[in-house]
mmCIF file of C-alpha atoms and ligand atoms in Angstrom:
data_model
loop_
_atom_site.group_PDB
_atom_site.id
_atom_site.type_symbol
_atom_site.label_atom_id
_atom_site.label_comp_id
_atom_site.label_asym_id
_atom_site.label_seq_id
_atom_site.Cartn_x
_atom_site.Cartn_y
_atom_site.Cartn_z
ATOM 1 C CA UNK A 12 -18.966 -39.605 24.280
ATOM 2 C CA UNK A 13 -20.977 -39.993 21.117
ATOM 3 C CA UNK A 14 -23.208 -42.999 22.027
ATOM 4 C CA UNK A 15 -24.384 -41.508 25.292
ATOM 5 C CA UNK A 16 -27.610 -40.425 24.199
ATOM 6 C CA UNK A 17 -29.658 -37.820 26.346
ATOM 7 C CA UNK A 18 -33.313 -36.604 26.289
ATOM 8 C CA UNK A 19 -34.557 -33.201 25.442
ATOM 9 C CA UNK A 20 -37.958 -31.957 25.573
ATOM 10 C CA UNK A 21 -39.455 -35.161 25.701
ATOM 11 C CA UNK A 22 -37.991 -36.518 22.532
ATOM 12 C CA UNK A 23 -34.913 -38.555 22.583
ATOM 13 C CA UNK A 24 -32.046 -36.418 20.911
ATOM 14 C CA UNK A 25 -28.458 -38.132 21.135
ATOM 15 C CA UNK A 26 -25.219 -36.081 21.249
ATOM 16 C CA UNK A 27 -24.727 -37.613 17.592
ATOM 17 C CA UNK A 28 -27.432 -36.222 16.229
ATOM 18 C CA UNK A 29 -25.658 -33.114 16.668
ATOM 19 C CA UNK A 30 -22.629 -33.918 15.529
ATOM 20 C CA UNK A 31 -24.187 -35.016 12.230
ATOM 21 C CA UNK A 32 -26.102 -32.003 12.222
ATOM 22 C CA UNK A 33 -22.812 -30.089 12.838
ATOM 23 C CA UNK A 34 -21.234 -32.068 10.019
ATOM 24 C CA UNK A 35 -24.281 -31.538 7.283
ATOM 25 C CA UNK A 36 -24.029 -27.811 8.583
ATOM 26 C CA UNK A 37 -20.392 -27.528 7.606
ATOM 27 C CA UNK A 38 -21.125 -29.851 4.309
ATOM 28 C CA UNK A 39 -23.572 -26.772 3.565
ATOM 29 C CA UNK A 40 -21.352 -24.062 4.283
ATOM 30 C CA UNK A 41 -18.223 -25.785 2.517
ATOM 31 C CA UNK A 42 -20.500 -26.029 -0.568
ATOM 32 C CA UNK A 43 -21.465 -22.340 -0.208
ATOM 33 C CA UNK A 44 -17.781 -21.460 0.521
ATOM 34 C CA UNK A 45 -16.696 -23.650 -2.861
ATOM 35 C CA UNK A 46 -19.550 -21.211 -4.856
ATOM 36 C CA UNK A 47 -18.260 -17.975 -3.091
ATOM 37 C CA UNK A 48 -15.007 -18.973 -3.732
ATOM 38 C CA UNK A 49 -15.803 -19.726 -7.805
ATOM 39 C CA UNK A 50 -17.061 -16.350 -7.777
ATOM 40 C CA UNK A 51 -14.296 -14.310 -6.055
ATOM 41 C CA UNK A 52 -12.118 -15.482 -8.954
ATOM 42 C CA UNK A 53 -14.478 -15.789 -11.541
ATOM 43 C CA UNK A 54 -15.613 -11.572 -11.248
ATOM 44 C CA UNK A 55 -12.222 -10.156 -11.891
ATOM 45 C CA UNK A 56 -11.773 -12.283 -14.720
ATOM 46 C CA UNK A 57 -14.638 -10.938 -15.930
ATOM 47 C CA UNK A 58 -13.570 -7.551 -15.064
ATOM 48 C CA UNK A 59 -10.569 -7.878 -17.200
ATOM 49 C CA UNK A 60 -12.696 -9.087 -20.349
ATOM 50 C CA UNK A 61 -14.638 -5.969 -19.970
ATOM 51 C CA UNK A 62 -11.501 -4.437 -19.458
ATOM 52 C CA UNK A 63 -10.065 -5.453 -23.119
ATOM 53 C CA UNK A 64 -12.960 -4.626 -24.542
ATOM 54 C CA UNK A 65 -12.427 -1.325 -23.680
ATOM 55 C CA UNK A 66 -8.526 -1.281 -24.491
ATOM 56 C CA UNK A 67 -9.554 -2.635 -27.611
ATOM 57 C CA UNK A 68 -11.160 -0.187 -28.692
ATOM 58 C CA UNK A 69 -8.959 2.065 -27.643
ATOM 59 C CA UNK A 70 -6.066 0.271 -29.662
ATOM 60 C CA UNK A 71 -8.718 0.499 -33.123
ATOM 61 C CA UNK A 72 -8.864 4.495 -32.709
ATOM 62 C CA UNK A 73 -5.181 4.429 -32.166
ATOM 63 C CA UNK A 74 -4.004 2.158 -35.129
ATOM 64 C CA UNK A 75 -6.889 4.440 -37.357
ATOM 65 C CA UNK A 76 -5.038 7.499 -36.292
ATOM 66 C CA UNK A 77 -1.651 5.942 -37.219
ATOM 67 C CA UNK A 78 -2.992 4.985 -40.619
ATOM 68 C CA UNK A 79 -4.048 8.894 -40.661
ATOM 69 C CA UNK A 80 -1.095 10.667 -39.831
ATOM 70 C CA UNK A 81 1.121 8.182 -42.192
ATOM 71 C CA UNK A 82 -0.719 8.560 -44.922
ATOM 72 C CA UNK A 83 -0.483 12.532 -44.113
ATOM 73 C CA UNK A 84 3.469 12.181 -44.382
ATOM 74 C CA UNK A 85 2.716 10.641 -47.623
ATOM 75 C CA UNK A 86 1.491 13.000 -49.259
ATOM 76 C CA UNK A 87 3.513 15.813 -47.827
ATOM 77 C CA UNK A 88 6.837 13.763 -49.050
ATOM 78 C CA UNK A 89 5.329 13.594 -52.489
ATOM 79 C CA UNK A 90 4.643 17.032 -52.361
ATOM 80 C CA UNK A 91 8.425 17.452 -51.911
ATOM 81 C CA UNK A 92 9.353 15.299 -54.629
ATOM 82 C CA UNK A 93 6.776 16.975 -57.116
ATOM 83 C CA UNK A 94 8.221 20.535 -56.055
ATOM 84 C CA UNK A 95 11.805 19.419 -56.685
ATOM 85 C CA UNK A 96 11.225 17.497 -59.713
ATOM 86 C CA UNK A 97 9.475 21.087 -60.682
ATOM 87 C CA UNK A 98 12.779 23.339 -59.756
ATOM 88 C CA UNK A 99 14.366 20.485 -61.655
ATOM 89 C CA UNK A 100 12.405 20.907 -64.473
ATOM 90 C CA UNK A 101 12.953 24.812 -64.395
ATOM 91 C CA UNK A 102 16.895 24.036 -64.265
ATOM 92 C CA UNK A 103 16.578 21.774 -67.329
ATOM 93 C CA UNK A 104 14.550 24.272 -68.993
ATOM 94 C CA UNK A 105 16.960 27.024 -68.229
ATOM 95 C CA UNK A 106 19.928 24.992 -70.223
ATOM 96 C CA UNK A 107 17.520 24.243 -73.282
ATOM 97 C CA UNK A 108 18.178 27.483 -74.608
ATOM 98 C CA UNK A 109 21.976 27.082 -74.461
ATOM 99 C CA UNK A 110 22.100 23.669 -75.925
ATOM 100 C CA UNK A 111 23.239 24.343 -79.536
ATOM 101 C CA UNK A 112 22.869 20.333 -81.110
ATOM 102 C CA UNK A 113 19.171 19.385 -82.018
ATOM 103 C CA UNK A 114 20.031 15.759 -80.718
ATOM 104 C CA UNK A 115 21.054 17.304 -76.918
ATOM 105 C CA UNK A 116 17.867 19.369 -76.723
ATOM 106 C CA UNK A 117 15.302 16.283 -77.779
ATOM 107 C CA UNK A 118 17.283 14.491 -74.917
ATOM 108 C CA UNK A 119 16.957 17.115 -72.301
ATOM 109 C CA UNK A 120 12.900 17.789 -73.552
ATOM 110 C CA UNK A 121 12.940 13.621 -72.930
ATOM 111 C CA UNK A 122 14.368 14.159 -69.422
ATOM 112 C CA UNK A 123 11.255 17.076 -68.856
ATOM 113 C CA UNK A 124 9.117 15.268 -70.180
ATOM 114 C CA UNK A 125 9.498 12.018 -67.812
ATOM 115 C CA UNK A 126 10.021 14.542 -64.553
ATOM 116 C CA UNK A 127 6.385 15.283 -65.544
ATOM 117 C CA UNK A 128 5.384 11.627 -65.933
ATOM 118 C CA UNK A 129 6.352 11.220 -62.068
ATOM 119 C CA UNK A 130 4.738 14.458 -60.879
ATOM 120 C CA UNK A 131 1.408 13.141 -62.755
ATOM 121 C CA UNK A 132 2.163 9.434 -60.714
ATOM 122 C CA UNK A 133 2.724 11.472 -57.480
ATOM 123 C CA UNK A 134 -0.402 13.575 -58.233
ATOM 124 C CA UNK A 135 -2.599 11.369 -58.653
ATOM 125 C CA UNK A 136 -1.099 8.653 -55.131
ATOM 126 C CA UNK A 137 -1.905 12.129 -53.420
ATOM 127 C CA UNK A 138 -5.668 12.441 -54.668
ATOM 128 C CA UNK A 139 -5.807 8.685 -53.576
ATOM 129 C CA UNK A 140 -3.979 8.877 -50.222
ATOM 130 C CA UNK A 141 -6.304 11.817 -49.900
ATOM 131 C CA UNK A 142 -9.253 9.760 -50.510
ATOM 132 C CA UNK A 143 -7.785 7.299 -48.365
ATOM 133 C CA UNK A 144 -7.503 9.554 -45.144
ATOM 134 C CA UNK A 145 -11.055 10.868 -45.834
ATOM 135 C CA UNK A 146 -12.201 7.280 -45.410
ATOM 136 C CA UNK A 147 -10.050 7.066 -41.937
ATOM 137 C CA UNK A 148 -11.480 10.108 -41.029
ATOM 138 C CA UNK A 149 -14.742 8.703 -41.396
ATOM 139 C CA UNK A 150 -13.852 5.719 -39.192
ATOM 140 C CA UNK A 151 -12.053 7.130 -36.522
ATOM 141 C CA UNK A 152 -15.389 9.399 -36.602
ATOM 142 C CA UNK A 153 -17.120 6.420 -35.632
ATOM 143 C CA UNK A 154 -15.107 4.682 -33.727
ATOM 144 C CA UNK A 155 -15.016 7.679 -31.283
ATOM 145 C CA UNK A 156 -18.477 8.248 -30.915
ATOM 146 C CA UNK A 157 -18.905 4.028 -30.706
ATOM 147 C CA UNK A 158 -15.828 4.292 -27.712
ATOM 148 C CA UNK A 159 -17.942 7.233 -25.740
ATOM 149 C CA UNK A 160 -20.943 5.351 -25.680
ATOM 150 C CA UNK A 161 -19.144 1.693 -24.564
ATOM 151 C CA UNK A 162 -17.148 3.063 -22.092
ATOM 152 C CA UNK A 163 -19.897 4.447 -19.980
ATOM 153 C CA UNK A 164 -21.530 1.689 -19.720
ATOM 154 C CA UNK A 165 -18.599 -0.992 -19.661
ATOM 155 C CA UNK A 166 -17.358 1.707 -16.557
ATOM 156 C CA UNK A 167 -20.429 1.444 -14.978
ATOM 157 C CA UNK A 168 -20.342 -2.749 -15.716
ATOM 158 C CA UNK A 169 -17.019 -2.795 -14.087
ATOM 159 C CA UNK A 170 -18.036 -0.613 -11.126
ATOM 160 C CA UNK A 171 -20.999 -3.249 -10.451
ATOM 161 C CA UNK A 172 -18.529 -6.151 -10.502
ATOM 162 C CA UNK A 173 -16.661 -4.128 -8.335
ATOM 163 C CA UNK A 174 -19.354 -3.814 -5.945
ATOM 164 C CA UNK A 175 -20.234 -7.896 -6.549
ATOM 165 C CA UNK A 176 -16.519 -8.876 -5.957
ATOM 166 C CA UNK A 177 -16.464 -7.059 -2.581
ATOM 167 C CA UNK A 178 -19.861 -8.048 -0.957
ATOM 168 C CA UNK A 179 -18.742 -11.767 -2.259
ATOM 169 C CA UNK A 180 -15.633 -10.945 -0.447
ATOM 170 C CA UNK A 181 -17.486 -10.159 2.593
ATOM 171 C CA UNK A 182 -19.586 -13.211 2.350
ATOM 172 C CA UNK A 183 -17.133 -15.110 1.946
ATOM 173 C CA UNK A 184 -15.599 -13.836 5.048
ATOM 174 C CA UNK A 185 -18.136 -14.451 7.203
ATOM 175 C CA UNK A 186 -19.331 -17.678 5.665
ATOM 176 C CA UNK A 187 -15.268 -18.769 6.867
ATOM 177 C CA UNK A 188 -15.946 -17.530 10.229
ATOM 178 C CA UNK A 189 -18.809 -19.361 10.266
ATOM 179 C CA UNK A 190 -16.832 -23.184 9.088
ATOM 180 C CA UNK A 191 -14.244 -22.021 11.673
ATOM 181 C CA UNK A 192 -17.045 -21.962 14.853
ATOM 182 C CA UNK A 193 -19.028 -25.201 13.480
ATOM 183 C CA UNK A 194 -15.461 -27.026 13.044
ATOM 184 C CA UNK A 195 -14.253 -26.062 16.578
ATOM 185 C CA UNK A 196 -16.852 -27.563 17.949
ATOM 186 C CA UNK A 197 -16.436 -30.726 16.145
ATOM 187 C CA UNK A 198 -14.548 -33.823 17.621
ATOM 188 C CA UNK A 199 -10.985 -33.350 15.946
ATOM 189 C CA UNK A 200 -10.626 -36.680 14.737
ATOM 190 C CA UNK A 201 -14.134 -36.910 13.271
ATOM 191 C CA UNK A 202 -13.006 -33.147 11.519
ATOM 192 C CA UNK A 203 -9.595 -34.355 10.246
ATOM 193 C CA UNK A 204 -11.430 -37.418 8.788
ATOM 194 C CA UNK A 205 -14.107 -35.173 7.092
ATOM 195 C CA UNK A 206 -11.346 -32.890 5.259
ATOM 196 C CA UNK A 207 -9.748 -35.984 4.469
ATOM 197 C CA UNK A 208 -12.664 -37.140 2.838
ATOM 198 C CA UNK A 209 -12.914 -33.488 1.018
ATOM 199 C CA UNK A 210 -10.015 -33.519 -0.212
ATOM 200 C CA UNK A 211 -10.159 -37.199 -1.708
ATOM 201 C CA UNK A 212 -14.442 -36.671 -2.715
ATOM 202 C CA UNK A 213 -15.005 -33.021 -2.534
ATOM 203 C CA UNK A 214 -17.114 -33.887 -0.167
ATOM 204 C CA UNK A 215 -17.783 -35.523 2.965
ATOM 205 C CA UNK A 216 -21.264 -36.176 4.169
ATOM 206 C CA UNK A 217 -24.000 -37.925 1.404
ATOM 207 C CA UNK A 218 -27.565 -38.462 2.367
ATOM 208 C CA UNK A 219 -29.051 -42.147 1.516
ATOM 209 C CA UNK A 220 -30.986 -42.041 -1.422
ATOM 210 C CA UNK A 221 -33.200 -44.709 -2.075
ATOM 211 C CA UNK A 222 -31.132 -47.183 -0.516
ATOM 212 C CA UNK A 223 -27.253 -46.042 -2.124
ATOM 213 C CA UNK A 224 -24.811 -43.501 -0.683
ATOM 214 C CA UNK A 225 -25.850 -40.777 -2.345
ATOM 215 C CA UNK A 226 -21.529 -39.780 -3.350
ATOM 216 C CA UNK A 227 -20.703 -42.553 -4.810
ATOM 217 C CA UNK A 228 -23.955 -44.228 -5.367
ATOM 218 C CA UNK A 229 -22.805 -47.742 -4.017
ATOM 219 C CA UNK A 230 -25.873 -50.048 -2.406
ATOM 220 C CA UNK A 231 -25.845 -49.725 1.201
ATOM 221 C CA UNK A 232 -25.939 -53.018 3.273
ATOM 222 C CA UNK A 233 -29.277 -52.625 5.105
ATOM 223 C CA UNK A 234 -27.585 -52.990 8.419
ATOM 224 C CA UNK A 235 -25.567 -49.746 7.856
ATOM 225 C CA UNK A 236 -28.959 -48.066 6.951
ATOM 226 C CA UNK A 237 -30.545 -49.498 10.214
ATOM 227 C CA UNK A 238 -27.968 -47.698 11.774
ATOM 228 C CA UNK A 239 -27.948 -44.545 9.770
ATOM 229 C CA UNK A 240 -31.695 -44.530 9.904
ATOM 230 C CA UNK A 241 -31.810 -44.631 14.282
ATOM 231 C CA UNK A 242 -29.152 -42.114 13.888
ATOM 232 C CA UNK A 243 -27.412 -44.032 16.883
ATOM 233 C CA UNK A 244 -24.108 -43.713 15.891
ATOM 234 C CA UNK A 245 -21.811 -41.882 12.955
ATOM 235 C CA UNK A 246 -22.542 -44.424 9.657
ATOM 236 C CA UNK A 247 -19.614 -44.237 7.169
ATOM 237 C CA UNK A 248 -20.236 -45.390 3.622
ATOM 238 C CA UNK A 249 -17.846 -48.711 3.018
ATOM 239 C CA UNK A 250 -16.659 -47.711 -0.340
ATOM 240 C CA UNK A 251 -16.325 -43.732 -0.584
ATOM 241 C CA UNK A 252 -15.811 -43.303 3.568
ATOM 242 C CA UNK A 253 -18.386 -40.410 3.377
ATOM 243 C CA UNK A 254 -20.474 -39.913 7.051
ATOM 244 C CA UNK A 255 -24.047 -40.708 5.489
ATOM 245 C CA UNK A 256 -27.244 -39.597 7.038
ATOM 246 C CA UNK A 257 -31.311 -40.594 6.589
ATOM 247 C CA UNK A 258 -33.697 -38.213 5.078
ATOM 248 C CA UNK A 259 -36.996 -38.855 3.646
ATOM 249 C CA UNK A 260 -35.753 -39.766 0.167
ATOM 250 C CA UNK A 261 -33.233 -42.589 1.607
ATOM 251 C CA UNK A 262 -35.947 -45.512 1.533
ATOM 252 C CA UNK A 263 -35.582 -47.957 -0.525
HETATM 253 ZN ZN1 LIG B 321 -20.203 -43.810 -0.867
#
């Protein structure tokens, strides 16, 4: 069927012609379909990043808060401690005056006297957790402000991939539709030999570029360009397999 040539509008045009024009087409659109398809994957992992960036965030202002609120129960648990080393102090101070040996009292004055040694330690971890929580205050101040400012524009950042993912969705939909038409109307053995050779290659049809296949860049015997050149019949390169065609960059 393929070497019956026929002539259209004065010029000769052979059926192959238009089968290598069908397979260059569907060369095209498989390399479109490859991009499309890079892209459809590529966007939501982008989406995600932008995504993190925003949990991230997030996490920082929760974690500063954290820090806050333990350091609050800090210092209200040393507060406890100082007031009941204080009522202990008042107990102590209490028996002092019943204590009749000079030796029991200095002992019990010791025993005030260290109670006030660990409210002064607790004091002053409570004037530095203080200063402490005014610094996280500070931060999580920030941090905030920082957060409202990223997240409208990382939301509007994801909404625009959004939008990209779908209309390279859609593309890709009808670029498919498009593979499927070409391909149908494609000799089935000529179409199972070009996936085959997409599979092995990546791709199936190379032009001749000065003289080598321009896949896998071998020398073509002159003969084979002859052929390629009068487009009289489907030329395979005799290394890779790809269908080769002539354009103005295959002299040699
Ligand atoms: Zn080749």
């Amino acid at each position: 069927v393929f070497d019956t040539p026929f002539f259209f509008e004065g010029g000769k045009v052979s059926i192959l012609d238009s089968v290598l024009d069908k397979l260059i087409e569907l060369h095209k659109i498989d390399s479109e379909l490859n991009d499309l398809r890079k892209r459809c994957r590529e966007i939501p992992v982008q989406m995600d990043h932008i995504s993190d960036q925003l949990n991230r965030a997030k996490e920082k202002i929760e974690t500063t808060k954290n820090i806050i609120s333990s350091n609050e129960k800090r210092i209200r648990s040393n507060e406890k401690m100082i007031e009941s080393h204080r009522e202990q102090q008042g107990k102590y101070r209490a028996q002092l005056f019943k204590l009749k040996s000079n030796r029991e009292y200095q002992a019990l004055n010791s025993e005030i006297s260290l109670l006030d040694d660990k409210i002064s330690e607790l004091e002053t971890d409570i004037l530095e957790v203080m200063e402490q929580i005014d610094k996280g205050n500070n931060e999580l101040g920030k941090l905030t402000s920082d957060l409202k400012q990223q997240e409208a524009i990382i939301i509007a950042q994801h909404q625009d991939l959004e939008k990209d993912l779908k209309s390279e969705q859609e593309a890709l939909g009808l670029r498919e539709k498009d593979r499927a038409d070409v391909q149908q109307s494609v000799d089935p053995e000529i179409m199972s030999r070009y996936d085959r050779l997409v599979r092995k290659h990546g791709s199936a049809v190379a032009e001749i570029v000065t003289g080598n296949c321009g896949g896998c860049f071998v020398r073509i015997r002159p003969q084979l360009s002859a052929m390629a050149r009068s487009n009289d019949q489907l030329v395979n390169c005799e290394k890779c397999g790809r269908y080769l065609f002539w354009t103005d960059v295959s002299e040699s």
